[in-house]
């Protein structure tokens, strides 16, 4: 397929836009000018913030593949900031584990995969145990207390910071790990042991920033998230061009 897109001028601006949208929306939500917990709009803002949290990790993930910027220091700086802001995650540790995932997906050595169970909740539990650390929880606790010390009401911290982060975690795991890699495998998943979302681009964007086009991601890890739809279209055109058996 010829739809691969590597480094380009859009990587850094798109990454900074997501970081800025996440931070700006969160600051407003945590302020006294933000919606009250009883407002119906509060729940809409929680969903929006959860989606922006997902975007934070997607940005960090692109940095792990070096697709944010050609300048390594800038690429890694954006990735480190995005992963830290998302949930106090270690960017370096994520890079090591993600390389292992791409090296042999769905194998015993894949830190993202559960070979013992294909059930959602046990797999999620295994996933969290492998990635969560005492340092991460300590960082998150420190962030919480800093926000409280700055005068942010506790209910706002829980509702507009903690809950969206949890929603983002579920969204990433479901669309980026569980659905793409769960068994039984089908012929279309070869050779990457990954399936792709059979929906239109709008659904893919809203579900997980095109990350649900997971076969395409494994086929071309150097293609940034915002160009995976081109990979999907290119794959579809090749399939349609094949003569019927």
XYZ file of N, CA and C in Angstrom:
735
model
N 0.844 -1.199 0.000
C 0.000 0.000 0.000
C 0.879 1.248 0.000
N 0.419 2.287 -0.671
C 1.228 3.503 -0.827
C 0.723 4.664 0.021
N -0.117 4.368 1.014
C -0.724 5.457 1.791
C 0.040 5.791 3.057
N 1.223 5.223 3.223
C 1.997 5.481 4.425
C 2.359 6.967 4.524
N 2.208 7.508 5.726
C 2.567 8.912 5.974
C 3.483 8.956 7.174
N 4.702 9.426 6.982
C 5.650 9.502 8.085
C 5.681 10.888 8.693
N 6.877 11.362 8.944
C 7.022 12.704 9.510
C 6.484 13.753 8.546
N 5.913 14.767 9.078
C 5.386 15.851 8.259
C 5.230 17.087 9.104
N 4.722 18.158 8.512
C 4.616 19.418 9.246
C 3.470 19.456 10.251
N 2.583 18.460 10.236
C 1.385 18.529 11.061
C 1.519 17.843 12.413
N 2.552 17.051 12.607
C 2.680 16.273 13.837
C 2.676 17.109 15.105
N 3.567 18.097 15.164
C 3.675 18.937 16.364
C 2.435 19.809 16.557
N 1.942 20.515 15.522
C 0.733 21.326 15.729
C -0.470 20.522 16.217
N -0.682 19.326 15.655
C -1.809 18.504 16.085
C -1.620 18.058 17.530
N -0.403 17.664 17.884
C -0.122 17.242 19.252
C -0.344 18.382 20.238
N 0.151 19.563 19.897
C -0.010 20.715 20.788
C -1.466 21.154 20.886
N -2.211 20.988 19.801
C -3.635 21.325 19.842
C -4.371 20.422 20.838
N -4.074 19.128 20.813
C -4.729 18.191 21.735
C -4.332 18.495 23.177
N -3.043 18.715 23.416
C -2.597 19.055 24.766
C -3.232 20.350 25.249
N -3.300 21.346 24.353
C -3.884 22.622 24.728
C -5.382 22.519 24.987
N -6.098 21.746 24.155
C -7.538 21.576 24.340
C -7.819 20.853 25.652
N -7.028 19.811 25.948
C -7.195 19.079 27.219
C -6.962 20.009 28.404
N -5.865 20.745 28.383
C -5.512 21.611 29.510
C -6.506 22.769 29.656
N -6.858 23.421 28.551
C -7.766 24.552 28.616
C -9.147 24.165 29.119
N -9.649 23.055 28.605
C -10.973 22.590 29.032
C -10.953 22.191 30.504
N -9.875 21.530 30.930
C -9.775 21.092 32.325
C -9.692 22.284 33.277
N -8.886 23.277 32.932
C -8.757 24.468 33.791
C -10.116 25.124 33.980
N -10.876 25.250 32.903
C -12.208 25.846 33.007
C -13.137 24.995 33.867
N -13.098 23.678 33.677
C -13.960 22.783 34.454
C -13.646 22.829 35.945
N -12.363 22.988 36.266
C -11.959 22.998 37.671
C -12.182 24.352 38.340
N -12.417 25.372 37.539
C -12.636 26.710 38.101
C -14.081 26.867 38.562
N -14.325 27.906 39.317
C -15.678 28.177 39.785
C -16.612 28.591 38.655
N -16.037 28.941 37.507
C -16.849 29.310 36.353
C -17.349 28.087 35.592
N -16.790 26.923 35.915
C -17.200 25.690 35.260
C -18.603 25.279 35.666
N -19.170 24.254 34.998
C -20.533 23.808 35.293
C -20.644 23.197 36.689
N -21.819 23.294 37.280
C -22.071 22.658 38.567
C -22.340 21.174 38.346
N -22.191 20.405 39.412
C -22.363 18.956 39.267
C -23.794 18.583 38.897
N -24.762 19.443 39.222
C -26.164 19.149 38.940
C -26.592 19.548 37.529
N -25.730 20.238 36.815
C -26.070 20.687 35.463
C -26.004 19.513 34.476
N -27.041 19.365 33.633
C -26.990 18.302 32.617
C -25.781 18.441 31.696
N -25.332 19.682 31.473
C -24.174 19.903 30.606
C -22.888 19.375 31.215
N -22.870 19.194 32.543
C -21.666 18.692 33.203
C -21.286 17.325 32.649
N -22.283 16.505 32.393
C -22.009 15.147 31.906
C -21.485 15.170 30.480
N -21.946 16.125 29.689
C -21.404 16.281 28.345
C -19.942 16.693 28.416
N -19.629 17.615 29.318
C -18.241 18.056 29.471
C -17.345 16.925 29.982
N -17.882 16.054 30.814
C -17.111 14.901 31.285
C -16.750 13.997 30.109
N -17.710 13.765 29.219
C -17.450 12.934 28.042
C -16.418 13.585 27.125
N -16.536 14.899 26.945
C -15.572 15.619 26.104
C -14.177 15.536 26.716
N -14.094 15.738 28.036
C -12.793 15.686 28.685
C -12.209 14.275 28.639
N -13.084 13.266 28.757
C -12.620 11.887 28.629
C -12.042 11.632 27.252
N -12.696 12.169 26.231
C -12.215 12.013 24.859
C -10.874 12.716 24.667
N -10.721 13.884 25.280
C -9.445 14.598 25.205
C -8.355 13.858 25.967
N -8.721 13.183 27.063
C -7.754 12.354 27.785
C -7.251 11.223 26.889
N -8.177 10.618 26.153
C -7.781 9.584 25.194
C -6.808 10.162 24.175
N -7.085 11.382 23.733
C -6.196 12.042 22.784
C -4.805 12.276 23.332
N -4.719 12.525 24.640
C -3.406 12.674 25.272
C -2.567 11.418 25.072
N -3.181 10.262 25.381
C -2.405 9.023 25.262
C -2.098 8.705 23.798
N -3.052 8.953 22.907
C -2.807 8.720 21.487
C -1.618 9.557 21.015
N -1.522 10.785 21.518
C -0.383 11.650 21.192
C 0.912 11.056 21.718
N 0.878 10.594 22.975
C 2.056 9.933 23.541
C 2.419 8.692 22.766
N 1.418 7.950 22.330
C 1.654 6.732 21.551
C 2.326 7.046 20.221
N 1.866 8.108 19.545
C 2.507 8.492 18.289
C 3.970 8.870 18.519
N 4.229 9.530 19.645
C 5.617 9.890 19.961
C 6.467 8.641 20.154
N 5.888 7.582 20.713
C 6.641 6.325 20.891
C 7.116 5.777 19.560
N 6.363 6.080 18.497
C 6.755 5.633 17.158
C 7.528 6.715 16.405
N 7.817 7.832 17.080
C 8.620 8.879 16.474
C 7.914 9.656 15.390
N 6.568 9.702 15.425
C 5.839 10.355 14.338
C 5.376 11.773 14.661
N 5.663 12.263 15.857
C 5.275 13.630 16.199
C 6.231 14.637 15.564
N 7.536 14.376 15.663
C 8.522 15.301 15.115
C 9.790 14.560 14.711
N 10.453 15.061 13.678
C 11.744 14.506 13.282
C 12.804 14.781 14.340
N 12.638 15.895 15.059
C 13.586 16.225 16.117
C 13.315 15.318 17.312
N 14.255 14.462 17.601
C 14.031 13.445 18.621
C 13.718 14.049 19.979
N 14.422 15.121 20.348
C 14.203 15.723 21.660
C 12.791 16.285 21.770
N 12.292 16.885 20.664
C 10.946 17.450 20.666
C 9.904 16.343 20.682
N 10.129 15.327 19.874
C 9.221 14.178 19.835
C 9.079 13.548 21.218
N 10.217 13.317 21.870
C 10.197 12.680 23.188
C 9.644 13.608 24.269
N 9.874 14.906 24.121
C 9.337 15.867 25.093
C 7.815 15.879 25.044
N 7.262 15.889 23.833
C 5.805 15.863 23.686
C 5.245 14.561 24.230
N 5.897 13.438 23.902
C 5.440 12.139 24.388
C 5.492 12.036 25.896
N 6.573 12.534 26.492
C 6.727 12.498 27.954
C 5.645 13.332 28.624
N 5.392 14.530 28.094
C 4.373 15.406 28.669
C 2.986 14.791 28.547
N 2.671 14.234 27.374
C 1.342 13.664 27.151
C 1.069 12.482 28.081
N 2.040 11.591 28.227
C 1.853 10.415 29.084
C 1.795 10.802 30.558
N 2.591 11.791 30.955
C 2.576 12.244 32.344
C 1.256 12.914 32.675
N 0.764 13.745 31.785
C -0.500 14.439 32.026
C -1.676 13.469 32.005
N -1.592 12.445 31.176
C -2.688 11.479 31.076
C -2.910 10.746 32.396
N -1.852 10.167 32.957
C -2.031 9.416 34.205
C -0.718 9.201 34.944
N 0.192 10.164 34.851
C 1.458 10.025 35.563
C 2.300 8.868 35.071
N 2.153 8.510 33.792
C 2.846 7.342 33.237
C 4.279 7.675 32.843
N 5.140 6.657 32.940
C 6.527 6.789 32.522
C 6.616 6.567 31.019
N 7.003 7.592 30.291
C 7.118 7.483 28.836
C 8.156 6.426 28.451
N 9.290 6.418 29.129
C 10.351 5.455 28.807
C 9.860 4.026 28.994
N 9.149 3.764 30.078
C 8.645 2.411 30.339
C 7.611 2.012 29.289
N 6.791 2.946 28.890
C 5.803 2.666 27.858
C 6.464 2.335 26.521
N 7.534 3.042 26.191
C 8.244 2.784 24.933
C 8.775 1.355 24.910
N 9.374 0.920 26.010
C 9.928 -0.439 26.094
C 8.820 -1.477 25.915
N 7.715 -1.299 26.634
C 6.620 -2.270 26.551
C 5.944 -2.254 25.183
N 5.829 -1.069 24.600
C 5.141 -0.989 23.314
C 5.978 -1.610 22.201
N 7.270 -1.495 22.308
C 8.134 -2.175 21.333
C 7.971 -3.685 21.432
N 7.830 -4.173 22.647
C 7.623 -5.609 22.848
C 6.285 -6.042 22.252
N 5.274 -5.194 22.368
C 3.961 -5.501 21.799
C 4.042 -5.604 20.280
N 4.712 -4.677 19.639
C 4.807 -4.691 18.184
C 5.726 -5.795 17.675
N 6.692 -6.183 18.487
C 7.644 -7.211 18.060
C 6.963 -8.566 17.881
N 5.995 -8.885 18.743
C 5.337 -10.194 18.668
C 3.940 -10.106 19.279
N 3.010 -9.443 18.587
C 1.670 -9.228 19.157
C 0.922 -10.524 19.442
N 0.198 -10.531 20.546
C -0.635 -11.641 21.050
C 0.172 -12.866 21.458
N 1.472 -12.707 21.661
C 2.291 -13.827 22.115
C 2.457 -13.769 23.632
N 3.160 -14.748 24.182
C 3.445 -14.778 25.613
C 4.266 -13.572 26.046
N 5.076 -13.050 25.127
C 5.950 -11.924 25.465
C 5.283 -10.565 25.241
N 4.032 -10.562 24.781
C 3.313 -9.316 24.530
C 2.727 -8.805 25.847
N 3.210 -7.662 26.368
C 2.711 -7.156 27.651
C 1.273 -6.660 27.591
N 0.749 -6.432 26.382
C -0.624 -5.934 26.235
C -1.652 -7.053 26.152
N -1.195 -8.281 25.922
C -2.112 -9.372 25.624
C -2.265 -10.320 26.807
N -3.463 -10.879 26.926
C -3.716 -11.874 27.964
C -3.877 -13.238 27.314
N -2.938 -14.132 27.559
C -3.024 -15.479 27.003
C -3.852 -16.403 27.891
N -4.172 -15.945 29.104
C -4.934 -16.776 30.036
C -6.433 -16.626 29.870
N -6.886 -15.437 29.508
C -8.315 -15.201 29.373
C -8.574 -14.188 28.273
N -9.707 -14.348 27.601
C -10.126 -13.380 26.592
C -11.325 -12.571 27.084
N -11.696 -12.762 28.344
C -12.792 -12.007 28.932
C -12.330 -10.584 29.228
N -13.234 -9.637 29.020
C -12.865 -8.232 29.111
C -12.291 -7.850 30.464
N -13.017 -8.078 31.555
C -12.598 -7.587 32.862
C -11.324 -8.243 33.381
N -11.190 -9.589 33.297
C -9.918 -10.190 33.731
C -8.732 -9.713 32.899
N -8.947 -9.540 31.598
C -7.870 -9.049 30.725
C -7.495 -7.627 31.106
N -8.495 -6.781 31.349
C -8.228 -5.409 31.777
C -7.455 -5.401 33.095
N -7.837 -6.289 34.019
C -7.130 -6.369 35.295
C -5.672 -6.742 35.103
N -5.413 -7.725 34.241
C -4.034 -8.126 33.942
C -3.262 -6.984 33.315
N -3.912 -6.292 32.400
C -3.303 -5.150 31.711
C -2.902 -4.069 32.711
N -3.801 -3.743 33.630
C -3.539 -2.689 34.599
C -2.406 -3.077 35.554
N -2.383 -4.328 35.968
C -1.328 -4.796 36.870
C 0.043 -4.668 36.208
N 0.109 -4.972 34.916
C 1.377 -4.916 34.197
C 1.883 -3.485 34.008
N 0.964 -2.536 33.905
C 1.362 -1.171 33.588
C 1.359 -0.220 34.785
N 0.478 -0.446 35.742
C 0.396 0.461 36.891
C 1.582 0.257 37.827
N 2.082 1.342 38.402
C 3.206 1.278 39.327
C 2.901 2.124 40.563
N 3.654 1.866 41.621
C 3.508 2.652 42.841
C 3.853 4.113 42.578
N 4.870 4.334 41.766
C 5.264 5.710 41.433
C 4.134 6.433 40.721
N 3.479 5.740 39.777
C 2.374 6.359 39.048
C 1.256 6.773 39.995
N 0.855 5.874 40.898
C -0.209 6.202 41.844
C 0.210 7.346 42.775
N 1.492 7.367 43.115
C 2.002 8.443 43.970
C 1.932 9.784 43.242
N 2.274 9.779 41.961
C 2.209 10.999 41.159
C 0.771 11.490 41.053
N -0.157 10.567 40.804
C -1.558 10.951 40.690
C -2.091 11.497 42.014
N -1.686 10.875 43.128
C -2.106 11.365 44.443
C -1.545 12.755 44.709
N -0.295 12.981 44.294
C 0.328 14.287 44.463
C -0.407 15.343 43.638
N -0.748 15.007 42.397
C -1.505 15.930 41.553
C -2.833 16.300 42.211
N -3.523 15.293 42.729
C -4.817 15.515 43.370
C -4.680 16.499 44.527
N -3.673 16.258 45.363
C -3.496 17.104 46.539
C -3.035 18.512 46.180
N -2.266 18.646 45.114
C -1.857 19.979 44.661
C -3.075 20.767 44.204
N -3.957 20.117 43.437
C -5.182 20.777 42.981
C -6.052 21.190 44.170
N -6.144 20.316 45.153
C -6.934 20.609 46.358
C -6.309 21.774 47.124
N -4.977 21.763 47.243
C -4.256 22.830 47.933
C -4.438 24.169 47.223
N -4.575 24.123 45.911
C -4.781 25.347 45.126
C -6.210 25.873 45.258
N -7.056 25.144 45.957
C -8.404 25.619 46.219
C -9.490 25.034 45.343
N -9.142 24.038 44.536
C -10.156 23.402 43.688
C -11.033 22.501 44.557
N -12.340 22.624 44.384
C -13.258 21.799 45.158
C -13.057 20.324 44.831
N -13.156 19.480 45.867
C -12.874 18.061 45.660
C -13.815 17.417 44.658
N -15.081 17.800 44.682
C -16.023 17.170 43.755
C -15.658 17.490 42.308
N -15.096 18.692 42.096
C -14.656 19.039 40.742
C -13.454 18.187 40.326
N -12.546 17.947 41.240
C -11.369 17.121 40.913
C -11.811 15.713 40.529
N -12.711 15.142 41.342
C -13.187 13.788 41.062
C -13.965 13.730 39.753
N -14.893 14.662 39.583
C -15.815 14.600 38.450
C -15.169 14.996 37.126
N -14.289 15.991 37.146
C -13.765 16.539 35.900
C -12.311 16.170 35.611
N -11.633 15.560 36.584
C -10.251 15.130 36.344
C -10.109 13.620 36.462
N -10.593 13.047 37.562
C -10.429 11.608 37.772
C -11.331 10.798 36.840
N -12.625 11.103 36.817
C -13.562 10.330 35.997
C -13.198 10.348 34.514
N -12.873 11.512 33.910
C -12.476 11.496 32.500
C -11.228 10.651 32.229
N -10.277 10.654 33.173
C -9.079 9.829 32.991
C -9.438 8.351 32.984
N -10.374 7.960 33.848
C -10.829 6.563 33.883
C -11.557 6.214 32.593
N -12.421 7.124 32.122
C -13.137 6.895 30.865
C -12.157 6.745 29.702
N -11.127 7.587 29.679
C -10.121 7.495 28.634
C -9.380 6.172 28.661
N -9.104 5.680 29.861
C -8.424 4.398 30.010
C -9.263 3.259 29.444
N -10.555 3.268 29.766
C -11.457 2.245 29.236
C -11.552 2.343 27.713
N -11.657 3.544 27.204
C -11.766 3.743 25.758
C -10.529 3.213 25.044
N -9.370 3.535 25.562
C -8.118 3.082 24.954
C -7.985 1.570 24.999
N -8.314 0.976 26.147
C -8.170 -0.481 26.266
C -9.157 -1.198 25.354
N -10.413 -0.734 25.350
C -11.437 -1.439 24.571
C -11.162 -1.354 23.070
N -10.935 -0.142 22.562
C -10.773 0.042 21.123
C -9.344 -0.167 20.637
N -8.366 -0.052 21.543
C -6.976 -0.157 21.123
C -6.285 -1.459 21.464
N -6.900 -2.268 22.338
C -6.275 -3.533 22.726
C -7.256 -4.701 22.653
N -8.358 -4.581 23.365
C -9.289 -5.703 23.491
C -9.936 -6.076 22.153
N -10.609 -5.156 21.509
C -11.289 -5.456 20.253
C -10.307 -5.822 19.137
N -9.200 -5.098 18.955
C -8.292 -5.437 17.848
C -7.592 -6.781 17.986
N -7.295 -7.210 19.221
C -6.429 -8.381 19.380
C -7.092 -9.620 19.982
N -8.343 -9.517 20.383
C -8.967 -10.673 21.022
C -9.145 -11.819 20.020
N -9.162 -13.012 20.563
C -9.378 -14.201 19.759
C -10.847 -14.589 19.785
N -11.323 -15.392 18.815
C -10.538 -16.112 17.808
C -10.070 -15.204 16.670
N -8.921 -15.552 16.120
C -8.386 -14.777 15.015
C -9.084 -15.157 13.718
N -9.105 -14.212 12.807
C -9.676 -14.419 11.483
C -8.587 -14.185 10.437
N -8.781 -14.687 9.216
C -7.747 -14.527 8.179
C -7.365 -13.072 7.917
N -8.346 -12.136 8.083
C -8.051 -10.735 7.808
C -7.070 -10.131 8.803
N -6.855 -10.801 9.943
C -5.961 -10.276 10.970
C -4.490 -10.555 10.664
N -4.222 -11.470 9.747
C -2.840 -11.820 9.405
C -2.177 -10.660 8.650
N -0.875 -10.480 8.813
C 0.039 -11.234 9.683
C 0.264 -10.574 11.046
N -0.537 -9.553 11.373
C -0.278 -8.743 12.564
C -1.090 -9.155 13.787
N -1.945 -10.189 13.625
C -2.821 -10.613 14.729
C -3.661 -9.435 15.218
N -4.118 -8.632 14.281
C -4.883 -7.432 14.640
C -6.006 -7.221 13.637
N -7.168 -6.865 14.144
C -8.305 -6.566 13.273
C -8.551 -5.055 13.259
N -9.326 -4.630 12.308
C -9.630 -3.211 12.179
C -11.135 -2.988 12.251
N -11.543 -1.817 12.697
C -12.957 -1.508 12.874
C -13.660 -1.407 11.523
N -14.675 -2.223 11.289
C -15.362 -2.202 9.987
C -16.445 -1.136 9.934
N -16.085 0.101 10.260
C -17.047 1.199 10.259
C -16.488 2.355 9.427
N -17.275 3.425 9.344
C -16.803 4.572 8.566
C -15.815 5.407 9.379
N -15.224 6.395 8.713
C -14.152 7.165 9.347
C -14.650 8.008 10.517
N -15.885 8.504 10.455
C -16.403 9.300 11.568
C -16.507 8.461 12.838
N -16.992 7.243 12.699
C -17.092 6.342 13.854
C -15.703 6.019 14.379
N -14.765 5.779 13.477
C -13.401 5.457 13.888
C -12.748 6.615 14.626
N -12.993 7.834 14.159
C -12.423 9.012 14.812
C -13.017 9.197 16.196
N -14.327 9.051 16.324
C -14.983 9.239 17.609
C -14.689 8.090 18.572
N -14.478 6.898 18.041
C -14.228 5.748 18.918
C -12.870 5.832 19.591
N -11.826 6.199 18.802
C -10.498 6.243 19.419
C -9.446 6.862 18.498
N -9.803 7.994 17.861
C -8.816 8.707 17.033
C -8.208 7.804 15.954
N -9.024 7.027 15.274
C -8.607 6.107 14.217
C -7.720 4.966 14.732
N -7.522 4.894 16.048
C -6.680 3.823 16.584
C -7.356 2.467 16.435
N -8.675 2.477 16.202
C -9.380 1.229 15.964
C -9.094 0.674 14.570
N -8.404 1.458 13.725
C -7.847 0.927 12.479
C -6.507 0.287 12.834
N -6.605 -0.798 13.562
C -5.423 -1.332 14.235
C -4.541 -2.176 13.314
N -5.138 -2.879 12.380
C -4.323 -3.618 11.415
C -3.436 -2.643 10.663
N -4.021 -1.537 10.268
C -3.268 -0.520 9.533
C -2.135 0.048 10.377
N -2.388 0.217 11.675
C -1.332 0.727 12.554
C -0.168 -0.245 12.635
N -0.465 -1.542 12.762
C 0.619 -2.521 12.826
C 1.317 -2.682 11.475
N 0.591 -2.498 10.418
C 1.187 -2.556 9.085
C 2.150 -1.399 8.870
N 1.823 -0.232 9.408
C 2.658 0.957 9.227
C 2.703 1.774 10.515
N 3.514 1.361 11.491
C 3.612 2.102 12.754
C 4.106 3.536 12.588
N 4.746 3.817 11.451
C 5.258 5.167 11.217
C 4.192 6.118 10.691
N 2.990 5.607 10.457
C 1.888 6.464 10.028
C 1.191 7.039 11.256
N 1.095 8.361 11.390
C 0.459 8.956 12.568
C -1.029 8.647 12.613
N -1.619 8.805 13.779
C -3.025 8.427 13.958
C -3.938 9.142 12.991
N -3.647 10.416 12.702
C -4.544 11.212 11.880
C -4.479 10.862 10.398
N -3.585 9.928 10.017
C -3.504 9.500 8.615
C -3.853 8.021 8.446
N -4.256 7.348 9.518
C -4.564 5.922 9.417
C -5.766 5.656 8.510
N -6.660 6.631 8.379
C -7.818 6.444 7.503
C -7.370 6.258 6.055
N -6.260 6.873 5.690
C -5.741 6.690 4.333
C -5.261 5.255 4.134
N -4.626 4.715 5.160
C -4.199 3.317 5.110
C -5.407 2.400 4.957
N -6.470 2.707 5.711
C -7.691 1.899 5.629
C -8.256 1.927 4.214
N -8.329 3.117 3.609
C -8.858 3.239 2.254
C -7.964 2.530 1.239
N -6.653 2.640 1.420
C -5.723 1.997 0.494
C -5.865 0.482 0.567
N -6.016 -0.044 1.764
C -6.197 -1.493 1.929
C -7.498 -1.950 1.292
N -8.548 -1.155 1.470
C -9.842 -1.503 0.897
C -9.791 -1.495 -0.630
N -9.066 -0.528 -1.202
C -8.984 -0.438 -2.659
C -8.223 -1.619 -3.245
N -7.200 -2.087 -2.538
C -6.442 -3.257 -2.984
C -7.329 -4.499 -2.932
N -8.104 -4.632 -1.853
C -8.990 -5.782 -1.703
C -10.063 -5.783 -2.783
N -10.631 -4.600 -3.070
C -11.685 -4.502 -4.087
C -11.169 -4.792 -5.486
N -9.863 -4.521 -5.703
C -9.292 -4.709 -7.034
C -8.952 -6.162 -7.341
N -8.926 -6.995 -6.301
C -8.606 -8.409 -6.530
C -9.744 -9.109 -7.264
N -9.395 -9.969 -8.223
C -10.458 -10.695 -8.942
C -11.176 -11.670 -8.025
N -12.438 -11.849 -8.254
C -13.223 -12.778 -7.449
C -12.746 -14.200 -7.686
N -12.746 -15.005 -6.615
C -12.267 -16.387 -6.728
C -13.289 -17.234 -7.507
